[in-house]
Tab-separated table of C-alpha atoms in Angstrom:
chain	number	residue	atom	x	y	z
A	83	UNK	CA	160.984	-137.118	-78.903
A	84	UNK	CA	159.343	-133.440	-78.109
A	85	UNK	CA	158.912	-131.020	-79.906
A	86	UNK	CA	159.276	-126.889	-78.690
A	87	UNK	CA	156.731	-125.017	-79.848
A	88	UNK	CA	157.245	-121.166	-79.798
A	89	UNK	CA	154.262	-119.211	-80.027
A	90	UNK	CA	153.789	-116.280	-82.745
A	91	UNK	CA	151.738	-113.982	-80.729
A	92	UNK	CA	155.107	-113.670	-77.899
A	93	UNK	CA	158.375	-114.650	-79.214
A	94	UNK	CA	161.068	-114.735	-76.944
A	95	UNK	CA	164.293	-113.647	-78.021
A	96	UNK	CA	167.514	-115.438	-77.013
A	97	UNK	CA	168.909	-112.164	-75.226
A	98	UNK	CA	165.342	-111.779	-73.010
A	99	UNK	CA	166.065	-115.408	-71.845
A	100	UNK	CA	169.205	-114.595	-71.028
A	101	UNK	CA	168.066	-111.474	-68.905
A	102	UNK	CA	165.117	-113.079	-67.409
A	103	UNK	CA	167.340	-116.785	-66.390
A	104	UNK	CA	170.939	-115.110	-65.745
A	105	UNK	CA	171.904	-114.062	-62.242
A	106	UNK	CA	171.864	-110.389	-61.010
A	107	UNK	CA	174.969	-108.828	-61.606
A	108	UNK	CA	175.177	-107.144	-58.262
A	109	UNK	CA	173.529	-108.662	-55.493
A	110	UNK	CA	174.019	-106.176	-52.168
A	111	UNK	CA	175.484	-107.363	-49.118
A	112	UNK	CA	174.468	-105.687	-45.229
A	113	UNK	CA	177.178	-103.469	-44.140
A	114	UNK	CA	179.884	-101.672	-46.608
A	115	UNK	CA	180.950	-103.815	-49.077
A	116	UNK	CA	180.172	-107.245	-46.763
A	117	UNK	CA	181.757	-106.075	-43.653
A	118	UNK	CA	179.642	-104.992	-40.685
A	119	UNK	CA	180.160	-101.451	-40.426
A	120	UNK	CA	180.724	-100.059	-36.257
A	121	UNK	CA	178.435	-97.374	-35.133
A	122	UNK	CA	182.025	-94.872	-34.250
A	123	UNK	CA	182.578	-95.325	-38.126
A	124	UNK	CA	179.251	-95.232	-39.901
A	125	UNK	CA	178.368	-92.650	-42.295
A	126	UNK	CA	174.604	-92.118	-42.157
A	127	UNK	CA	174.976	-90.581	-45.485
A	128	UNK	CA	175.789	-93.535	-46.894
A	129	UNK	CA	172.904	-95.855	-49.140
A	130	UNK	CA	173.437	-98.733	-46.580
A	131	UNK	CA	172.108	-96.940	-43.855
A	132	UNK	CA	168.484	-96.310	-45.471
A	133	UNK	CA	165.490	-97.713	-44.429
A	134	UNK	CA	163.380	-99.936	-46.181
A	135	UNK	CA	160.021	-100.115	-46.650
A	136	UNK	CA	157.641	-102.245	-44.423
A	137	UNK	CA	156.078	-104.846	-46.911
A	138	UNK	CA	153.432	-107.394	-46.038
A	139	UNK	CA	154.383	-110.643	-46.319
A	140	UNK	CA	151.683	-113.570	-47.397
A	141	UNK	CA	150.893	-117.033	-47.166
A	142	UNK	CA	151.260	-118.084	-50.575
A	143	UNK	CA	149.726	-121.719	-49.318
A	144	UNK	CA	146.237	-120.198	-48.181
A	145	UNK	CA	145.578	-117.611	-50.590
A	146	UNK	CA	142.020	-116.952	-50.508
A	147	UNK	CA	142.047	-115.827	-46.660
A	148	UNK	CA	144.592	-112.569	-48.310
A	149	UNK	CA	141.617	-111.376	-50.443
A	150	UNK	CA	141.096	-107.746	-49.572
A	151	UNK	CA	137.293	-107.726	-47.519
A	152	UNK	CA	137.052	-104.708	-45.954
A	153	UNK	CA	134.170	-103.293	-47.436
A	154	UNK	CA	132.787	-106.646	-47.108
A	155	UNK	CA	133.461	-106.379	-42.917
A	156	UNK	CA	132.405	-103.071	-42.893
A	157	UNK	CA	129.118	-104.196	-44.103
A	158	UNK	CA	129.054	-107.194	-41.582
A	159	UNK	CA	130.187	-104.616	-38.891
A	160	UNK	CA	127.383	-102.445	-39.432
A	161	UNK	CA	124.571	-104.850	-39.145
A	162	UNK	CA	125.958	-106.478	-36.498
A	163	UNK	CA	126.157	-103.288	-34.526
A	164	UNK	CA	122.694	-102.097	-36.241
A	165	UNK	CA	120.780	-105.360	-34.919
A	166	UNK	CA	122.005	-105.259	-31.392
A	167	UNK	CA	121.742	-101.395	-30.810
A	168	UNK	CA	117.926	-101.448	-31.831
A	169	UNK	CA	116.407	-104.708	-31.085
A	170	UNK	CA	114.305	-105.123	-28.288
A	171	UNK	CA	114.679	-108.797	-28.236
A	172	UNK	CA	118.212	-108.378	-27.191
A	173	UNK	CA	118.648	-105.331	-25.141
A	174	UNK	CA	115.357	-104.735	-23.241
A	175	UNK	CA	114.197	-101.423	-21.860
A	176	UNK	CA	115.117	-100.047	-19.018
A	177	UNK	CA	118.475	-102.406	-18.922
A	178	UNK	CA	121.523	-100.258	-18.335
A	179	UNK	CA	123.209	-100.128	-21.760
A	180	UNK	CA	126.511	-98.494	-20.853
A	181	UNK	CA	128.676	-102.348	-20.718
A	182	UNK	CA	127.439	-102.819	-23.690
A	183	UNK	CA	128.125	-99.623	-25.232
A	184	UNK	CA	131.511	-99.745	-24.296
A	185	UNK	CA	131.930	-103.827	-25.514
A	186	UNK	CA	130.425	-102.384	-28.606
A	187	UNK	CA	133.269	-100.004	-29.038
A	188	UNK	CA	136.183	-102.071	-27.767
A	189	UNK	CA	134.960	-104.546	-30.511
A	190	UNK	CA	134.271	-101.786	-33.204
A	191	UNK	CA	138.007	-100.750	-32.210
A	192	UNK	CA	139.662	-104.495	-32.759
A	193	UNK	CA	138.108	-104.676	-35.528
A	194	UNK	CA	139.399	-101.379	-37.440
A	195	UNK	CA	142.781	-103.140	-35.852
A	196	UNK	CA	142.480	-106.128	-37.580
A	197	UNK	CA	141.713	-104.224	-41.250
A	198	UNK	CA	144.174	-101.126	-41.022
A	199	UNK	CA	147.090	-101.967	-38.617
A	200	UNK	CA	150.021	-102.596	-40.364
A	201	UNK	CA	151.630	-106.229	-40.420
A	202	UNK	CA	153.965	-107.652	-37.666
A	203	UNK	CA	156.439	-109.878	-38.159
A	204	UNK	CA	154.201	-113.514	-37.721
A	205	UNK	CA	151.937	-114.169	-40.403
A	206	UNK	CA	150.341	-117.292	-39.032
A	207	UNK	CA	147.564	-118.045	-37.884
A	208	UNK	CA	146.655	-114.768	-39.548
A	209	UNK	CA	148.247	-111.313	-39.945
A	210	UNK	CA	145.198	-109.842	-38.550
A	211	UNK	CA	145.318	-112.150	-35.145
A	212	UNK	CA	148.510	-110.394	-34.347
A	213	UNK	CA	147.074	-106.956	-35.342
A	214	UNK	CA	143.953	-107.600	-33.017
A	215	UNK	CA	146.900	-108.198	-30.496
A	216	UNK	CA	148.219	-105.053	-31.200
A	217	UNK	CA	144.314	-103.209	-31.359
A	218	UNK	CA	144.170	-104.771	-27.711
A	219	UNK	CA	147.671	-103.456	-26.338
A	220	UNK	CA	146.591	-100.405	-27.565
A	221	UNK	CA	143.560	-100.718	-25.643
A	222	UNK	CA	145.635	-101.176	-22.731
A	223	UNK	CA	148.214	-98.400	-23.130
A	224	UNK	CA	144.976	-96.064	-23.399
A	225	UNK	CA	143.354	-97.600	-20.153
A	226	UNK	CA	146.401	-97.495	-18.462
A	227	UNK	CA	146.810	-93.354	-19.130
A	228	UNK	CA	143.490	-92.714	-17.836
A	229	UNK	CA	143.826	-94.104	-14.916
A	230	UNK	CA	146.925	-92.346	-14.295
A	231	UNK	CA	145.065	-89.215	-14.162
A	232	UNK	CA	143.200	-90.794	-11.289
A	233	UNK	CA	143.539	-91.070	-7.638
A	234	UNK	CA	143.956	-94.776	-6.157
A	235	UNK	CA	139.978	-94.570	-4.210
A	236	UNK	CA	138.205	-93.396	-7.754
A	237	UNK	CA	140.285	-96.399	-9.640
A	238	UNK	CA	139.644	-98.853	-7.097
A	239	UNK	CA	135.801	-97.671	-7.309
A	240	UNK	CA	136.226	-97.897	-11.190
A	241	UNK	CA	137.334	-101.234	-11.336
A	242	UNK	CA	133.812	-102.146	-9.821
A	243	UNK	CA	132.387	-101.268	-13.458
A	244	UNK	CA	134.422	-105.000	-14.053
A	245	UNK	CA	133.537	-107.167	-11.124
A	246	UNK	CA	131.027	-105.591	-8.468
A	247	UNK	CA	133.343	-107.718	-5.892
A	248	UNK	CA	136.375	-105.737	-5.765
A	249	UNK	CA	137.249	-102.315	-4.037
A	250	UNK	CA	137.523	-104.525	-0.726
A	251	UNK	CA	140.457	-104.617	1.090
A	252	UNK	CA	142.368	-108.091	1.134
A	253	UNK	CA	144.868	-109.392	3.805
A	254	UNK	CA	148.013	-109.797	3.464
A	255	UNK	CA	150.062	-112.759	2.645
A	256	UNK	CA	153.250	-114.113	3.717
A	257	UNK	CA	154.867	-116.689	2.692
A	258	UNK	CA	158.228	-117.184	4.985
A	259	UNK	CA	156.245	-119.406	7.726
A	260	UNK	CA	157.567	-122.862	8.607
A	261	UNK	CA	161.032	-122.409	6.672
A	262	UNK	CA	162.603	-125.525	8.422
A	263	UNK	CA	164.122	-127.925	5.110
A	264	UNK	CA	161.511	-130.531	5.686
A	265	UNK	CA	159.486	-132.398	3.488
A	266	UNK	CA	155.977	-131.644	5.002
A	267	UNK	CA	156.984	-127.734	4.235
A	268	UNK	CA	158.479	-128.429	0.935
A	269	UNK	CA	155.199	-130.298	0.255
A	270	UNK	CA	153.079	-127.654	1.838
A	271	UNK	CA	154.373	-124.905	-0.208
A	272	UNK	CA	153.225	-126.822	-3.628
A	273	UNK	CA	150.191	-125.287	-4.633
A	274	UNK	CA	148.317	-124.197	-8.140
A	275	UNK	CA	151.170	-121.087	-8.527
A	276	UNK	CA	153.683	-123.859	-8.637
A	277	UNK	CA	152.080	-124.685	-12.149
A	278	UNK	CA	151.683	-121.107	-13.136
A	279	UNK	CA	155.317	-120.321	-12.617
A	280	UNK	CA	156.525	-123.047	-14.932
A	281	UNK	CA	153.893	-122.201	-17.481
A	282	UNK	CA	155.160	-118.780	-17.282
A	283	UNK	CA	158.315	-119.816	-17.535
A	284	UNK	CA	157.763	-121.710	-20.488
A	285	UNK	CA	156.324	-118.725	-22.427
A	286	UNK	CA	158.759	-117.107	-21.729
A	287	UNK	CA	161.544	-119.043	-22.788
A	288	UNK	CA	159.464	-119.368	-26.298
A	289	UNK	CA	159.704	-115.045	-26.387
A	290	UNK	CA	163.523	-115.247	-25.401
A	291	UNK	CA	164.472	-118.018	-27.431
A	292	UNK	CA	168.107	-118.372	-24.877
A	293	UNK	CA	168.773	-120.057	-21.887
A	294	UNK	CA	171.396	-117.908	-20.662
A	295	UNK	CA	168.998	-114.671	-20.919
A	296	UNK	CA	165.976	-116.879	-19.126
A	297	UNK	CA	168.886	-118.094	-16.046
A	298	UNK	CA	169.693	-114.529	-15.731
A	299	UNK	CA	166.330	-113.329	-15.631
A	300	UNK	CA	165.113	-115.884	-13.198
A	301	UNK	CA	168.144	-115.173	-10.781
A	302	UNK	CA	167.492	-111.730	-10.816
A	303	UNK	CA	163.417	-111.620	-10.197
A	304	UNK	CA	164.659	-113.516	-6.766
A	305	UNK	CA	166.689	-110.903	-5.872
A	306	UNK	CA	164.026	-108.712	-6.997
A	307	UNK	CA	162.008	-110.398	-4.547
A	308	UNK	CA	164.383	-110.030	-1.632
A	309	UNK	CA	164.512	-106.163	-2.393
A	310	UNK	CA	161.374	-105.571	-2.235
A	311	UNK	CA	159.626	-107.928	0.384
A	312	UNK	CA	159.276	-104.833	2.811
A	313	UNK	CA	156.366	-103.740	0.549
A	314	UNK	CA	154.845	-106.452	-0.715
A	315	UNK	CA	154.603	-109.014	2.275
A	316	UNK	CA	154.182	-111.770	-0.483
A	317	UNK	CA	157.312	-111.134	-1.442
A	318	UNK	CA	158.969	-112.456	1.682
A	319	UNK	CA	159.612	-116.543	1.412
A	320	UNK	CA	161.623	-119.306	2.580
A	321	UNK	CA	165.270	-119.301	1.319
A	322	UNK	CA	164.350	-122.954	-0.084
A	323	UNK	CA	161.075	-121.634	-1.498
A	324	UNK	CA	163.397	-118.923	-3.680
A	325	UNK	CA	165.978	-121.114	-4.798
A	326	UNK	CA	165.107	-124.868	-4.845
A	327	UNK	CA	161.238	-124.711	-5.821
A	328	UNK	CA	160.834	-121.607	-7.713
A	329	UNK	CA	164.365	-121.345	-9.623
A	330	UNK	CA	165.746	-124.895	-9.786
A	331	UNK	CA	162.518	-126.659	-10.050
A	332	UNK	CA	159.587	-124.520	-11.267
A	333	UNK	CA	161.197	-122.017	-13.824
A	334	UNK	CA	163.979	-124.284	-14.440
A	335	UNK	CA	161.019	-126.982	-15.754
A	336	UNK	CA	159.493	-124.700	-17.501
A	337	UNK	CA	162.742	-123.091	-19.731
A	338	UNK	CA	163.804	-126.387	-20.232
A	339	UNK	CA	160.629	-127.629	-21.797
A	340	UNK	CA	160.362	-124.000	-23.725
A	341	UNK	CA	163.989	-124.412	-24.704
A	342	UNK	CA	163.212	-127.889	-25.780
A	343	UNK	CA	160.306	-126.440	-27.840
A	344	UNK	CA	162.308	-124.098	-29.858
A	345	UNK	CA	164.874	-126.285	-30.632
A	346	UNK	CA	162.580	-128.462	-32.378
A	347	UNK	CA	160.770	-125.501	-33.788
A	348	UNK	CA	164.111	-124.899	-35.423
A	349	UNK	CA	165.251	-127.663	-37.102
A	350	UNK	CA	161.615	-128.362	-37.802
A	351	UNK	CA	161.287	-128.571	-42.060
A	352	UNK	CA	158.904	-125.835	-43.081
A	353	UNK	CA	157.532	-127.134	-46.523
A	354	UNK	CA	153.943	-125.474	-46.278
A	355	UNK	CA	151.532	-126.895	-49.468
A	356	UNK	CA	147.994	-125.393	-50.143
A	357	UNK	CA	144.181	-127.012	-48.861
A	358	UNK	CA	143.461	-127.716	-52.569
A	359	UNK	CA	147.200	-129.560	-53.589
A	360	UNK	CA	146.412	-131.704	-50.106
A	361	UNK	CA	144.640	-134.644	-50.958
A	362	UNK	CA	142.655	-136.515	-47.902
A	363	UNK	CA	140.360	-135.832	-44.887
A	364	UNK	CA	143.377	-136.892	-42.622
A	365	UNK	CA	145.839	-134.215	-44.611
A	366	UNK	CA	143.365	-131.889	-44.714
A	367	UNK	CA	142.783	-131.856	-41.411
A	368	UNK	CA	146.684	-131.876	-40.584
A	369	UNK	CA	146.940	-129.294	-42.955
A	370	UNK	CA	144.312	-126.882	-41.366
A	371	UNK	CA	145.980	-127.702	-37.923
A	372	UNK	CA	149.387	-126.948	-38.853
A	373	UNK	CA	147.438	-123.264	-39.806
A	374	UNK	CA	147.870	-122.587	-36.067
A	375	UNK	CA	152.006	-123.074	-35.867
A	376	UNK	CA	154.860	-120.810	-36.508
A	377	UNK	CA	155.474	-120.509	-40.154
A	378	UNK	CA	158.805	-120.502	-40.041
A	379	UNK	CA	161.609	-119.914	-36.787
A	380	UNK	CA	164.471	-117.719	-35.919
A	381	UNK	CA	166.515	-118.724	-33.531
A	382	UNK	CA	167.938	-115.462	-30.912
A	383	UNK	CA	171.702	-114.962	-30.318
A	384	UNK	CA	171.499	-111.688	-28.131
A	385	UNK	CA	175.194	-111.712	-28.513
A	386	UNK	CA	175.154	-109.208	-25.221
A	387	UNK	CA	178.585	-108.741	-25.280
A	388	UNK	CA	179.324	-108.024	-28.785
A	389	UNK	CA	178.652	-104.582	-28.863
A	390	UNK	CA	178.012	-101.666	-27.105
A	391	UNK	CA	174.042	-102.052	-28.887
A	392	UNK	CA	174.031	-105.752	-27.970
A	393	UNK	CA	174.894	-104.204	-24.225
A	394	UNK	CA	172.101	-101.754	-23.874
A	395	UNK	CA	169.570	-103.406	-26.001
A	396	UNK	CA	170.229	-106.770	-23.904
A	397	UNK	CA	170.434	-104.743	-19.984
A	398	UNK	CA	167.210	-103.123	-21.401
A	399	UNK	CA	165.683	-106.125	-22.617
A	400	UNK	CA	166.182	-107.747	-18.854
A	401	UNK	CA	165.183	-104.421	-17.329
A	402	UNK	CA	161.758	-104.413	-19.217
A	403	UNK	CA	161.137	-107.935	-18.310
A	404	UNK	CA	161.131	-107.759	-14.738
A	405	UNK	CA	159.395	-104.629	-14.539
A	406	UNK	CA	157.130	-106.512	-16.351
A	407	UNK	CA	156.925	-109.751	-13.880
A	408	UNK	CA	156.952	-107.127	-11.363
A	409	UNK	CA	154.191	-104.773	-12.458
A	410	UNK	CA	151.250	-107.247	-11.688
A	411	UNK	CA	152.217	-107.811	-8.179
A	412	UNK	CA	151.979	-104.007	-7.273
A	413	UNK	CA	148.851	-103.676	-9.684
A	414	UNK	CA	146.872	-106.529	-7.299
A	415	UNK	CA	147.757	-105.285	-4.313
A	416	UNK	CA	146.940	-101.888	-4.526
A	417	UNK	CA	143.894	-102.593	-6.464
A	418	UNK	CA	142.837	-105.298	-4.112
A	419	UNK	CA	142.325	-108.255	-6.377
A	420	UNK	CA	143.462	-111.452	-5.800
A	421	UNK	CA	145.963	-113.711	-7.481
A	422	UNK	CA	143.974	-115.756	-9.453
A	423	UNK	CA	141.410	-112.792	-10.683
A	424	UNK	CA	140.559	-113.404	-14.045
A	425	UNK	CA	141.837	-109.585	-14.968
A	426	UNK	CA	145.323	-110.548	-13.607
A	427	UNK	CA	144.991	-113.489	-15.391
A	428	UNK	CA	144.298	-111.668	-18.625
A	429	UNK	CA	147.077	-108.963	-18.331
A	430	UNK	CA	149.411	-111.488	-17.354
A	431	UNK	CA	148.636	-113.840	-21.244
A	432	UNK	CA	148.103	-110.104	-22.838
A	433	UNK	CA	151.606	-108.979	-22.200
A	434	UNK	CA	153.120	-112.853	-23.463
A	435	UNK	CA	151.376	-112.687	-26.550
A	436	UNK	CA	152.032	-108.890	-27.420
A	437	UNK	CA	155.685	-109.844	-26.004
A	438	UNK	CA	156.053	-112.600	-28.860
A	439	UNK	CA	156.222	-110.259	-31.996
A	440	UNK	CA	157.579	-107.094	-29.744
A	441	UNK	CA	161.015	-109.107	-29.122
A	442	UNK	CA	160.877	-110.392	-32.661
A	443	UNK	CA	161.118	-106.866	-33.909
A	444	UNK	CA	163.351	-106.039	-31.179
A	445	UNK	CA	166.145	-108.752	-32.304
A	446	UNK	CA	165.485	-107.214	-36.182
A	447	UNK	CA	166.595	-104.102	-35.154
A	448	UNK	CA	169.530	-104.642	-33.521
A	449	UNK	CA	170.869	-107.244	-35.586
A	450	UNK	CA	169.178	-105.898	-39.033
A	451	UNK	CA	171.400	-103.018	-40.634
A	452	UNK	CA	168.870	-101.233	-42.631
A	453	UNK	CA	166.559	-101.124	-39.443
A	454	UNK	CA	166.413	-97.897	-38.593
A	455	UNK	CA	163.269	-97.710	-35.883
A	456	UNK	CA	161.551	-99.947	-33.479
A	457	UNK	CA	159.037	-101.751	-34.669
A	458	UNK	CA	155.226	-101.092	-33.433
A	459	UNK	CA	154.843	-103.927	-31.273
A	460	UNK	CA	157.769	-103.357	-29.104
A	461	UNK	CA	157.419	-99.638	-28.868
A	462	UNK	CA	153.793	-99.923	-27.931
A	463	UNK	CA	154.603	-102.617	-25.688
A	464	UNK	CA	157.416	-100.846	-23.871
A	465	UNK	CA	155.166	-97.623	-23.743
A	466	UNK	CA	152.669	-100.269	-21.743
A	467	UNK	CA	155.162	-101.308	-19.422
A	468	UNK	CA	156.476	-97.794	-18.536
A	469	UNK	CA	153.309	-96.497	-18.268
A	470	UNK	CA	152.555	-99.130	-15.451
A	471	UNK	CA	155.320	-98.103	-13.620
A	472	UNK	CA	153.874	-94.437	-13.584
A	473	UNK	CA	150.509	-95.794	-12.560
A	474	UNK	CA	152.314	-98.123	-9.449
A	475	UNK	CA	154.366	-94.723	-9.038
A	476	UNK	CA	151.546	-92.229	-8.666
A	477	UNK	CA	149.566	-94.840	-6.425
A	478	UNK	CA	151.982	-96.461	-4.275
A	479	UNK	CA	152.883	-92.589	-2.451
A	480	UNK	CA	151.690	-93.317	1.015
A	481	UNK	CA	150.879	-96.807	0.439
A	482	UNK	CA	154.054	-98.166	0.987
A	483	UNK	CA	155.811	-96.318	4.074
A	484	UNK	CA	158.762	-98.204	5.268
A	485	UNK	CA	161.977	-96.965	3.404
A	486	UNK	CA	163.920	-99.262	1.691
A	487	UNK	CA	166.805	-100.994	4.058
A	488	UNK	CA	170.209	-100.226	3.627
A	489	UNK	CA	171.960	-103.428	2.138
A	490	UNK	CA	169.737	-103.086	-0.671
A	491	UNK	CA	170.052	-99.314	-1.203
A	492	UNK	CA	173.830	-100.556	-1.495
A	493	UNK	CA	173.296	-103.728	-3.306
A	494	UNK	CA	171.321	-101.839	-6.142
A	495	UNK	CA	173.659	-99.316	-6.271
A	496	UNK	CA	176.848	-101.440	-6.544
A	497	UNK	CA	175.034	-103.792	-9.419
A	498	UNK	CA	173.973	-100.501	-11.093
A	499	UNK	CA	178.198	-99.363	-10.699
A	500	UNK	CA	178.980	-102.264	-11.976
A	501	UNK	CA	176.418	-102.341	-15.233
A	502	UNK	CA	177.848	-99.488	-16.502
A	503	UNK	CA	181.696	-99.817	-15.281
A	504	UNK	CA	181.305	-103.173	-17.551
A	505	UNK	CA	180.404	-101.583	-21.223
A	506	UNK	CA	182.990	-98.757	-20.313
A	507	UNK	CA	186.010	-100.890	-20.118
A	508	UNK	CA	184.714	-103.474	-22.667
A	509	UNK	CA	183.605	-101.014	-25.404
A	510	UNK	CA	184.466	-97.540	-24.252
A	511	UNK	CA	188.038	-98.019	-23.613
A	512	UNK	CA	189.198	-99.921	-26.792
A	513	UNK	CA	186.922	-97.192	-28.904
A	514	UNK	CA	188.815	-94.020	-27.678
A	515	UNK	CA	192.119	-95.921	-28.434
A	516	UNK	CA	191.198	-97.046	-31.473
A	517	UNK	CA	190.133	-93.135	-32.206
A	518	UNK	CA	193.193	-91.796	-30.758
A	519	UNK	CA	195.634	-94.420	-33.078
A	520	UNK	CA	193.406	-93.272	-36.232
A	521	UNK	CA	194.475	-89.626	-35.142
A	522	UNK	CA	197.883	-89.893	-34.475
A	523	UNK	CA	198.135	-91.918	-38.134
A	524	UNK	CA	196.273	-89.236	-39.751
A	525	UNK	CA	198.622	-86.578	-38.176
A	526	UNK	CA	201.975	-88.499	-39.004
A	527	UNK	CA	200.423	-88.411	-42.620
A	528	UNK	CA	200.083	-84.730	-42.396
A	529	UNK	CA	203.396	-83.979	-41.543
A	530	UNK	CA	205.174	-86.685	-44.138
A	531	UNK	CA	203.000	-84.170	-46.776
A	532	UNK	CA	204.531	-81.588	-45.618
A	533	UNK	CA	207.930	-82.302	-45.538
């Protein structure tokens, strides 16, 4: 038999239990009163159209790395900075200290990033990973607008700052030789890019989180290919190469084992416990492990034809994404660099790990009522890609002489007709009836008034 004891320093009154244990009274739903409200009826007046604030969400299971340390980094910063700027030991006279002036800075930079940025939407391994990742896309974005401002020759002589070996002209590679369906050219054509295409397919089926959008975007880089193998002779491959190694073999390997990846991500249990309630080396170290996996997992539904948002955001989405898988290409070959350089290399797992949170934040906003902006990540990250395109833009004019043939001038502009004859019928269409009903209703109301 127990006994409750009620302490005389804080009684607790029956009605505060009640208030503290009872249920809210009013618990709001998204939309107007539960149902999703259409953007031809919204008011933007109305409460459920505000935004909220950004709050910073915590690992409740590890604490101690929250604690606020920034005067405590700052510190750290400083010395480290103070030690290698002035002793001799480590940068000797007469050394040219510009490299590591700059590495100084880049780092000084990521690290400000890591303290100040505000939170994305993955918390694990650590909020301030993803806001390094963000520090170093911003890095980008900045590189990429100065050289913008400069002519192909002075970039090409820049990038000799990097690696002394570039800024030397490379030749050309094609790669529709020996096209007859045999198996010494099917066998011929497997090389270390075979690899890389499934690995990059894999990441990014774990950014798009759908098969059909990772299908569609794989058919379409093909074509992509075919349009543009006048410029880039790299471009230009066997029929069998496009569509039995690369799409039904290498990318469809690679989306199948991301695909694969997710699902098991998702119905995954996510029951996270702290280092100190884990008891054992073994648990421990499983515990400290598991530090370096998703926290928890939303599943994408783009939902493309839904709505006329779904649409755009979804065209958009699959625009961005090949100019993305495109960008590189152009990049390397008018910078001469070579496939495997370690600064494609670099750009190319840059833009999949700033792409992870960027499409997270995308699929919050469209499918998120009170969302009301893009968040950083994908703005900064579409800014990126864009301002590549200006770059490729700017440096490609007399580069790339031979016009563009004619079936794909009217390929392109038949799948651009039909992109935007398809949201006008499916959305347009039944909107402006819908508006014209609501108007004849409101006038037949007007006239039974005044009668």
């Amino acid at each position: 038999m127990t006994s409750q004891v009620e302490s005389p320093t804080s009684p607790v009154e029956e009605s505060d239990a009640d208030a503290l244990f009872s249920p809210p009274e009013f618990e709001p739903e998204p939309g107007l009163n539960g149902t999703p409200v259409r953007w031809y009826d919204a008011d933007r007046t109305e409460p459920y159209t505000r935004i909220a604030p950004f709050q910073e969400r915590h690992d409740t299971s590890v604490e101690f790395f929250y604690k606020p340390i920034t005067l405590t980094a700052l510190g750290f910063g400083l010395a480290a900075l103070a030690y290698v700027a002035m002793t001799q030991d480590v940068l000797e006279e007469g050394r040219d200290k510009r490299r590591v002036g700059a590495y100084a800075a880049v780092v000084s930079f990521l690290m400000f990033s890591m303290i100040q940025f505000r939170d994305g939407p993955f918390i694990r391994p650590h909020p301030a990973f993803w806001r390094a990742i963000l520090g170093i896309n911003l890095l980008y974005e900045l590189a990429l607008v100065f050289l913008l401002f400069q002519d192909l020759n002075s970039a090409r002589q820049m990038m000799t700052l990097l690696d002394p070996s570039l800024n030397r002209p490379l030749p050309e590679k094609s790669y529709a030789e020996f096209c007859e369906l045999t198996p010494q050219n099917i066998w011929g054509a497997i090389d270390i890019f075979c690899l890389a295409h499934a690995l990059g397919w894999f990441g990014k089926a774990m950014v798009l989180r759908d098969y059909w959008f990772c299908w569609i975007l794989s058919i379409a880089f093909e074509f992509a290919e075919y349009s543009l193998q006048h410029q880039l002779a790299n471009f230009a491959e066997c029929w069998w190469d496009h569509w039995i190694l690369d799409v039904l073999v290498c990318n469809w390997l690679g989306t199948y084992l991301g695909m694969k990846t997710c699902q098991y991500l998702e119905v995954k249990p996510y029951e996270w416990r702290g280092l100190r309630q884990t008891r054992g080396l073994r648990s421990k170290a499983r515990r400290v492990l598991s530090q370096f996996s998703p926290h928890d997992w939303t599943a994408f539904k783009w939902e493309g034809t839904a709505s006329c948002l779904h649409y755009f955001i979804v065209v958009l989405l699959l625009a961005v994404f090949l100019a993305a898988e495109l960008n590189p290409f152009y990049l390397k070959s008018l910078l001469w660099m070579e496939p495997d350089h370690p600064i494609v290399i670099l750009r190319l797992a840059g833009v999949f790990l700033c792409a992870l949170p960027a499409v997270r934040e995308l699929y919050l906003y469209i499918n998120n009522p009170k969302a009301r902006r893009m968040g950083q990540h994908v703005w900064l990250l579409l800014a990126t890609i864009l301002t590549e395109l200006l770059v490729i833009t700017k440096w490609s004019k007399g580069q790339f002489t031979e016009p563009f043939p004619r079936h794909i001038q009217w390929a392109w502009t038949i799948g651009g007709i039909l992109l935007v004859l398809y949201p006008t019928f499916r959305f347009g269409v039944p909107s402006i009836r819908r508006y014209v009903g609501k108007q004849k209703r409101k006038g037949k109301g007007k006239g039974k008034k005044l009668r």
